[in-house]
Amino acid sequence: MSAASSVLSFATARATRDDGAREREERRQPMRSVRQRVVARARANEGVNIPTLLNNTPHARTTRQFFYDDCTKSVVAAVTAGEKRIKIKTEFPELNVSGDVYRVGTTLELVRHIATALARDGKRVKICVQRSMGQGVFQALPLSLSGVSKLLGMMDWEEDVVDAINPNGAIGADVPEPEDNVFLLVQPQNIVGYALLPYIEEMAAVA
């Protein structure tokens, strides 16, 4: 028998003895309760611990901060990796525009969180809210965006990023400027009979 065969045989025999000892040990141990098995399985499949009790509104600040941090880290990582177009969809209750507990203040807090992080990463950020769409009596703006542009203009920004953030952007081909690095489009939405996508495409082509 060669040296290699000897080593292989030794390892196989040792593994067999170890398996037998393990089986005997398991038989000696009392059967774990159902609860213990469930807990062990849950720990093995443990993932991200998201905040609970999201049906309590307004949410606690720590709850909102969890989602702000999660979105911000994802956006900054994507921009750093060179991604050109990013879509963020987060619909916890206070950001679900179809729900009755939607809060525009939460939307603006999230926008400020992301914009500040990007500005501190060396980017010049323009925050864009769509203009009213349609013509004549059919001119309208989605209800969730009503007054958002005005509120953005009234917001305070950290001193170290105030010069790198422009909160007065819109959506259209005339918006991008040479010094802009990142555009944050706040909840762009269509209205009945009028599509916003062509304006976004024109803006992306120019930017």
PDB file of C-alpha atoms in Angstrom:
ATOM      1  CA  MET A   1       0.000   0.000   0.000  1.00  0.00           C
ATOM      2  CA  SER A   2       1.392   3.372  -0.936  1.00  0.00           C
ATOM      3  CA  ALA A   3       1.873   6.224   1.515  1.00  0.00           C
ATOM      4  CA  ALA A   4      -0.973   8.163  -0.100  1.00  0.00           C
ATOM      5  CA  SER A   5      -3.318   5.178   0.236  1.00  0.00           C
ATOM      6  CA  SER A   6      -2.318   4.754   3.863  1.00  0.00           C
ATOM      7  CA  VAL A   7      -3.147   8.358   4.665  1.00  0.00           C
ATOM      8  CA  LEU A   8      -6.480   8.123   2.848  1.00  0.00           C
ATOM      9  CA  SER A   9      -7.415   4.896   4.610  1.00  0.00           C
ATOM     10  CA  PHE A  10      -6.467   6.330   7.992  1.00  0.00           C
ATOM     11  CA  ALA A  11      -8.554   9.448   7.404  1.00  0.00           C
ATOM     12  CA  THR A  12     -11.555   7.400   6.273  1.00  0.00           C
ATOM     13  CA  ALA A  13     -11.362   5.064   9.254  1.00  0.00           C
ATOM     14  CA  ARG A  14     -11.046   7.985  11.642  1.00  0.00           C
ATOM     15  CA  ALA A  15     -14.043   9.719  10.094  1.00  0.00           C
ATOM     16  CA  THR A  16     -16.065   6.516  10.465  1.00  0.00           C
ATOM     17  CA  ARG A  17     -15.163   6.222  14.142  1.00  0.00           C
ATOM     18  CA  ASP A  18     -16.018   9.911  14.712  1.00  0.00           C
ATOM     19  CA  ASP A  19     -19.415   9.480  13.046  1.00  0.00           C
ATOM     20  CA  GLY A  20     -20.184   6.468  15.214  1.00  0.00           C
ATOM     21  CA  ALA A  21     -19.229   8.313  18.388  1.00  0.00           C
ATOM     22  CA  ARG A  22     -21.380  11.263  17.366  1.00  0.00           C
ATOM     23  CA  GLU A  23     -24.398   9.031  16.774  1.00  0.00           C
ATOM     24  CA  ARG A  24     -23.996   7.339  20.172  1.00  0.00           C
ATOM     25  CA  GLU A  25     -23.687  10.727  21.864  1.00  0.00           C
ATOM     26  CA  GLU A  26     -26.840  11.984  20.143  1.00  0.00           C
ATOM     27  CA  ARG A  27     -28.761   8.897  21.271  1.00  0.00           C
ATOM     28  CA  ARG A  28     -27.691   9.525  24.855  1.00  0.00           C
ATOM     29  CA  GLN A  29     -28.927  13.114  24.772  1.00  0.00           C
ATOM     30  CA  PRO A  30     -32.606  13.666  25.575  1.00  0.00           C
ATOM     31  CA  MET A  31     -34.830  14.690  22.695  1.00  0.00           C
ATOM     32  CA  ARG A  32     -34.916  18.456  22.376  1.00  0.00           C
ATOM     33  CA  SER A  33     -38.275  20.099  22.779  1.00  0.00           C
ATOM     34  CA  VAL A  34     -40.153  21.442  19.780  1.00  0.00           C
ATOM     35  CA  ARG A  35     -39.506  24.985  20.980  1.00  0.00           C
ATOM     36  CA  GLN A  36     -35.752  24.401  21.142  1.00  0.00           C
ATOM     37  CA  ARG A  37     -35.732  23.024  17.609  1.00  0.00           C
ATOM     38  CA  VAL A  38     -37.730  25.989  16.327  1.00  0.00           C
ATOM     39  CA  VAL A  39     -35.383  28.459  18.025  1.00  0.00           C
ATOM     40  CA  ALA A  40     -32.323  26.679  16.654  1.00  0.00           C
ATOM     41  CA  ARG A  41     -33.764  26.698  13.135  1.00  0.00           C
ATOM     42  CA  ALA A  42     -34.628  30.390  13.399  1.00  0.00           C
ATOM     43  CA  ARG A  43     -31.092  31.230  14.506  1.00  0.00           C
ATOM     44  CA  ALA A  44     -29.660  29.248  11.615  1.00  0.00           C
ATOM     45  CA  ASN A  45     -31.783  31.245   9.163  1.00  0.00           C
ATOM     46  CA  GLU A  46     -31.355  34.559  10.941  1.00  0.00           C
ATOM     47  CA  GLY A  47     -31.356  37.567   8.632  1.00  0.00           C
ATOM     48  CA  VAL A  48     -31.942  41.293   9.000  1.00  0.00           C
ATOM     49  CA  ASN A  49     -33.872  42.338  12.087  1.00  0.00           C
ATOM     50  CA  ILE A  50     -36.357  44.891  10.791  1.00  0.00           C
ATOM     51  CA  PRO A  51     -38.329  47.085  13.195  1.00  0.00           C
ATOM     52  CA  THR A  52     -41.591  45.630  14.408  1.00  0.00           C
ATOM     53  CA  LEU A  53     -44.925  47.215  15.267  1.00  0.00           C
ATOM     54  CA  LEU A  54     -44.965  49.230  12.047  1.00  0.00           C
ATOM     55  CA  ASN A  55     -48.708  49.604  12.480  1.00  0.00           C
ATOM     56  CA  ASN A  56     -47.994  52.135  15.238  1.00  0.00           C
ATOM     57  CA  THR A  57     -47.954  55.562  13.621  1.00  0.00           C
ATOM     58  CA  PRO A  58     -46.326  57.959  13.752  1.00  0.00           C
ATOM     59  CA  HIS A  59     -43.326  55.635  13.867  1.00  0.00           C
ATOM     60  CA  ALA A  60     -40.680  56.002  16.532  1.00  0.00           C
ATOM     61  CA  ARG A  61     -37.646  57.959  15.391  1.00  0.00           C
ATOM     62  CA  THR A  62     -35.456  54.867  15.724  1.00  0.00           C
ATOM     63  CA  THR A  63     -37.805  52.994  13.397  1.00  0.00           C
ATOM     64  CA  ARG A  64     -37.647  55.685  10.730  1.00  0.00           C
ATOM     65  CA  GLN A  65     -33.888  55.938  11.155  1.00  0.00           C
ATOM     66  CA  PHE A  66     -33.528  52.230  10.380  1.00  0.00           C
ATOM     67  CA  PHE A  67     -35.101  52.709   6.946  1.00  0.00           C
ATOM     68  CA  TYR A  68     -33.235  55.973   6.316  1.00  0.00           C
ATOM     69  CA  ASP A  69     -29.885  54.304   7.009  1.00  0.00           C
ATOM     70  CA  ASP A  70     -30.749  51.266   4.899  1.00  0.00           C
ATOM     71  CA  CYS A  71     -31.761  53.372   1.875  1.00  0.00           C
ATOM     72  CA  THR A  72     -28.828  55.742   2.240  1.00  0.00           C
ATOM     73  CA  LYS A  73     -26.209  52.992   2.417  1.00  0.00           C
ATOM     74  CA  SER A  74     -27.680  51.341  -0.673  1.00  0.00           C
ATOM     75  CA  VAL A  75     -27.757  54.564  -2.694  1.00  0.00           C
ATOM     76  CA  VAL A  76     -24.241  55.663  -1.746  1.00  0.00           C
ATOM     77  CA  ALA A  77     -22.877  52.191  -2.518  1.00  0.00           C
ATOM     78  CA  ALA A  78     -24.598  52.143  -5.917  1.00  0.00           C
ATOM     79  CA  VAL A  79     -23.381  55.627  -6.857  1.00  0.00           C
ATOM     80  CA  THR A  80     -19.851  54.771  -5.737  1.00  0.00           C
ATOM     81  CA  ALA A  81     -19.992  51.624  -7.889  1.00  0.00           C
ATOM     82  CA  GLY A  82     -20.802  53.752 -10.938  1.00  0.00           C
ATOM     83  CA  GLU A  83     -24.512  53.044 -11.333  1.00  0.00           C
ATOM     84  CA  LYS A  84     -26.199  55.705 -13.456  1.00  0.00           C
ATOM     85  CA  ARG A  85     -29.893  55.152 -12.746  1.00  0.00           C
ATOM     86  CA  ILE A  86     -31.205  53.860  -9.433  1.00  0.00           C
ATOM     87  CA  LYS A  87     -34.762  53.254  -8.293  1.00  0.00           C
ATOM     88  CA  ILE A  88     -35.616  53.112  -4.602  1.00  0.00           C
ATOM     89  CA  LYS A  89     -38.926  51.657  -3.476  1.00  0.00           C
ATOM     90  CA  THR A  90     -39.647  51.686   0.226  1.00  0.00           C
ATOM     91  CA  GLU A  91     -43.224  51.468   1.416  1.00  0.00           C
ATOM     92  CA  PHE A  92     -43.294  51.214   5.153  1.00  0.00           C
ATOM     93  CA  PRO A  93     -46.570  52.810   6.308  1.00  0.00           C
ATOM     94  CA  GLU A  94     -45.416  56.430   6.577  1.00  0.00           C
ATOM     95  CA  LEU A  95     -44.012  56.326   3.028  1.00  0.00           C
ATOM     96  CA  ASN A  96     -46.901  54.487   1.383  1.00  0.00           C
ATOM     97  CA  VAL A  97     -48.641  57.180  -0.657  1.00  0.00           C
ATOM     98  CA  SER A  98     -51.765  55.032  -1.034  1.00  0.00           C
ATOM     99  CA  GLY A  99     -52.231  54.714   2.723  1.00  0.00           C
ATOM    100  CA  ASP A 100     -53.977  57.061   5.118  1.00  0.00           C
ATOM    101  CA  VAL A 101     -50.925  57.430   7.389  1.00  0.00           C
ATOM    102  CA  TYR A 102     -48.581  58.757   4.687  1.00  0.00           C
ATOM    103  CA  ARG A 103     -46.434  61.606   6.031  1.00  0.00           C
ATOM    104  CA  VAL A 104     -44.687  63.997   3.686  1.00  0.00           C
ATOM    105  CA  GLY A 105     -42.336  64.913   6.531  1.00  0.00           C
ATOM    106  CA  THR A 106     -40.980  61.361   6.538  1.00  0.00           C
ATOM    107  CA  THR A 107     -40.367  61.604   2.796  1.00  0.00           C
ATOM    108  CA  LEU A 108     -38.432  64.832   3.245  1.00  0.00           C
ATOM    109  CA  GLU A 109     -36.403  63.386   6.123  1.00  0.00           C
ATOM    110  CA  LEU A 110     -35.373  60.465   3.917  1.00  0.00           C
ATOM    111  CA  VAL A 111     -34.462  62.805   1.058  1.00  0.00           C
ATOM    112  CA  ARG A 112     -32.352  64.941   3.384  1.00  0.00           C
ATOM    113  CA  HIS A 113     -30.609  61.857   4.777  1.00  0.00           C
ATOM    114  CA  ILE A 114     -29.657  60.577   1.318  1.00  0.00           C
ATOM    115  CA  ALA A 115     -28.705  63.987  -0.075  1.00  0.00           C
ATOM    116  CA  THR A 116     -26.501  64.776   2.925  1.00  0.00           C
ATOM    117  CA  ALA A 117     -24.655  61.456   2.656  1.00  0.00           C
ATOM    118  CA  LEU A 118     -24.030  61.954  -1.068  1.00  0.00           C
ATOM    119  CA  ALA A 119     -22.838  65.523  -0.530  1.00  0.00           C
ATOM    120  CA  ARG A 120     -20.407  64.378   2.156  1.00  0.00           C
ATOM    121  CA  ASP A 121     -19.165  61.819  -0.343  1.00  0.00           C
ATOM    122  CA  GLY A 122     -18.117  64.690  -2.596  1.00  0.00           C
ATOM    123  CA  LYS A 123     -21.145  64.865  -4.907  1.00  0.00           C
ATOM    124  CA  ARG A 124     -23.168  67.896  -5.921  1.00  0.00           C
ATOM    125  CA  VAL A 125     -26.807  66.922  -5.459  1.00  0.00           C
ATOM    126  CA  LYS A 126     -29.923  68.390  -7.045  1.00  0.00           C
ATOM    127  CA  ILE A 127     -33.268  67.420  -5.512  1.00  0.00           C
ATOM    128  CA  CYS A 128     -35.996  67.332  -8.145  1.00  0.00           C
ATOM    129  CA  VAL A 129     -39.778  67.426  -7.773  1.00  0.00           C
ATOM    130  CA  GLN A 130     -41.969  67.246 -10.858  1.00  0.00           C
ATOM    131  CA  ARG A 131     -43.976  70.236 -11.978  1.00  0.00           C
ATOM    132  CA  SER A 132     -47.723  70.206 -12.478  1.00  0.00           C
ATOM    133  CA  MET A 133     -48.665  68.203 -15.556  1.00  0.00           C
ATOM    134  CA  GLY A 134     -51.508  68.552 -18.026  1.00  0.00           C
ATOM    135  CA  GLN A 135     -53.096  71.624 -19.530  1.00  0.00           C
ATOM    136  CA  GLY A 136     -55.857  74.016 -18.538  1.00  0.00           C
ATOM    137  CA  VAL A 137     -58.373  72.617 -16.082  1.00  0.00           C
ATOM    138  CA  PHE A 138     -56.625  69.248 -16.368  1.00  0.00           C
ATOM    139  CA  GLN A 139     -53.363  70.601 -14.999  1.00  0.00           C
ATOM    140  CA  ALA A 140     -52.566  68.781 -11.788  1.00  0.00           C
ATOM    141  CA  LEU A 141     -49.943  67.398  -9.448  1.00  0.00           C
ATOM    142  CA  PRO A 142     -50.130  64.113  -7.507  1.00  0.00           C
ATOM    143  CA  LEU A 143     -51.601  64.812  -4.082  1.00  0.00           C
ATOM    144  CA  SER A 144     -48.596  63.311  -2.282  1.00  0.00           C
ATOM    145  CA  LEU A 145     -46.326  65.916  -3.928  1.00  0.00           C
ATOM    146  CA  SER A 146     -48.509  68.926  -3.216  1.00  0.00           C
ATOM    147  CA  GLY A 147     -46.396  71.565  -1.480  1.00  0.00           C
ATOM    148  CA  VAL A 148     -43.238  69.429  -1.464  1.00  0.00           C
ATOM    149  CA  SER A 149     -41.211  71.881  -3.568  1.00  0.00           C
ATOM    150  CA  LYS A 150     -42.078  74.717  -1.209  1.00  0.00           C
ATOM    151  CA  LEU A 151     -41.189  72.657   1.853  1.00  0.00           C
ATOM    152  CA  LEU A 152     -37.836  71.677   0.338  1.00  0.00           C
ATOM    153  CA  GLY A 153     -37.024  75.344  -0.141  1.00  0.00           C
ATOM    154  CA  MET A 154     -37.749  75.993   3.541  1.00  0.00           C
ATOM    155  CA  MET A 155     -35.659  73.124   4.912  1.00  0.00           C
ATOM    156  CA  ASP A 156     -32.438  73.618   6.845  1.00  0.00           C
ATOM    157  CA  TRP A 157     -29.293  71.770   5.777  1.00  0.00           C
ATOM    158  CA  GLU A 158     -26.088  70.935   7.587  1.00  0.00           C
ATOM    159  CA  GLU A 159     -23.473  73.670   7.224  1.00  0.00           C
ATOM    160  CA  ASP A 160     -20.885  71.355   5.683  1.00  0.00           C
ATOM    161  CA  VAL A 161     -23.199  70.346   2.798  1.00  0.00           C
ATOM    162  CA  VAL A 162     -25.424  73.371   2.251  1.00  0.00           C
ATOM    163  CA  ASP A 163     -23.392  74.532  -0.763  1.00  0.00           C
ATOM    164  CA  ALA A 164     -23.423  71.068  -2.359  1.00  0.00           C
ATOM    165  CA  ILE A 165     -27.211  70.558  -2.304  1.00  0.00           C
ATOM    166  CA  ASN A 166     -29.712  72.326  -4.545  1.00  0.00           C
ATOM    167  CA  PRO A 167     -33.264  71.611  -3.322  1.00  0.00           C
ATOM    168  CA  ASN A 168     -35.004  73.533  -6.115  1.00  0.00           C
ATOM    169  CA  GLY A 169     -34.741  71.117  -9.032  1.00  0.00           C
ATOM    170  CA  ALA A 170     -37.534  69.923 -11.310  1.00  0.00           C
ATOM    171  CA  ILE A 171     -37.868  67.141 -13.896  1.00  0.00           C
ATOM    172  CA  GLY A 172     -37.119  67.953 -17.515  1.00  0.00           C
ATOM    173  CA  ALA A 173     -34.402  68.433 -20.111  1.00  0.00           C
ATOM    174  CA  ASP A 174     -33.754  72.012 -18.972  1.00  0.00           C
ATOM    175  CA  VAL A 175     -32.858  71.017 -15.399  1.00  0.00           C
ATOM    176  CA  PRO A 176     -29.344  69.448 -15.541  1.00  0.00           C
ATOM    177  CA  GLU A 177     -26.382  71.789 -15.202  1.00  0.00           C
ATOM    178  CA  PRO A 178     -22.680  71.024 -15.745  1.00  0.00           C
ATOM    179  CA  GLU A 179     -21.834  71.089 -12.039  1.00  0.00           C
ATOM    180  CA  ASP A 180     -24.542  68.572 -11.048  1.00  0.00           C
ATOM    181  CA  ASN A 181     -23.410  65.047 -10.141  1.00  0.00           C
ATOM    182  CA  VAL A 182     -26.531  63.413  -8.707  1.00  0.00           C
ATOM    183  CA  PHE A 183     -30.245  64.033  -9.218  1.00  0.00           C
ATOM    184  CA  LEU A 184     -32.729  62.848  -6.608  1.00  0.00           C
ATOM    185  CA  LEU A 185     -36.207  62.586  -8.136  1.00  0.00           C
ATOM    186  CA  VAL A 186     -38.736  62.645  -5.312  1.00  0.00           C
ATOM    187  CA  GLN A 187     -41.626  60.212  -5.858  1.00  0.00           C
ATOM    188  CA  PRO A 188     -42.104  60.812  -9.609  1.00  0.00           C
ATOM    189  CA  GLN A 189     -45.646  59.815 -10.577  1.00  0.00           C
ATOM    190  CA  ASN A 190     -47.972  59.880 -13.551  1.00  0.00           C
ATOM    191  CA  ILE A 191     -51.437  61.375 -13.427  1.00  0.00           C
ATOM    192  CA  VAL A 192     -54.480  60.167 -15.323  1.00  0.00           C
ATOM    193  CA  GLY A 193     -53.949  60.855 -19.010  1.00  0.00           C
ATOM    194  CA  TYR A 194     -50.439  62.249 -18.602  1.00  0.00           C
ATOM    195  CA  ALA A 195     -47.110  60.407 -18.397  1.00  0.00           C
ATOM    196  CA  LEU A 196     -43.964  61.631 -16.670  1.00  0.00           C
ATOM    197  CA  LEU A 197     -41.592  59.074 -18.219  1.00  0.00           C
ATOM    198  CA  PRO A 198     -40.794  61.116 -21.379  1.00  0.00           C
ATOM    199  CA  TYR A 199     -39.594  64.001 -19.194  1.00  0.00           C
ATOM    200  CA  ILE A 200     -37.391  61.661 -17.164  1.00  0.00           C
ATOM    201  CA  GLU A 201     -35.913  60.162 -20.338  1.00  0.00           C
ATOM    202  CA  GLU A 202     -35.168  63.612 -21.764  1.00  0.00           C
ATOM    203  CA  MET A 203     -33.539  64.640 -18.502  1.00  0.00           C
ATOM    204  CA  ALA A 204     -31.433  61.461 -18.388  1.00  0.00           C
ATOM    205  CA  ALA A 205     -30.277  61.979 -21.977  1.00  0.00           C
ATOM    206  CA  VAL A 206     -29.038  65.495 -21.207  1.00  0.00           C
ATOM    207  CA  ALA A 207     -27.473  64.584 -17.862  1.00  0.00           C
TER     208      ALA A 207
END
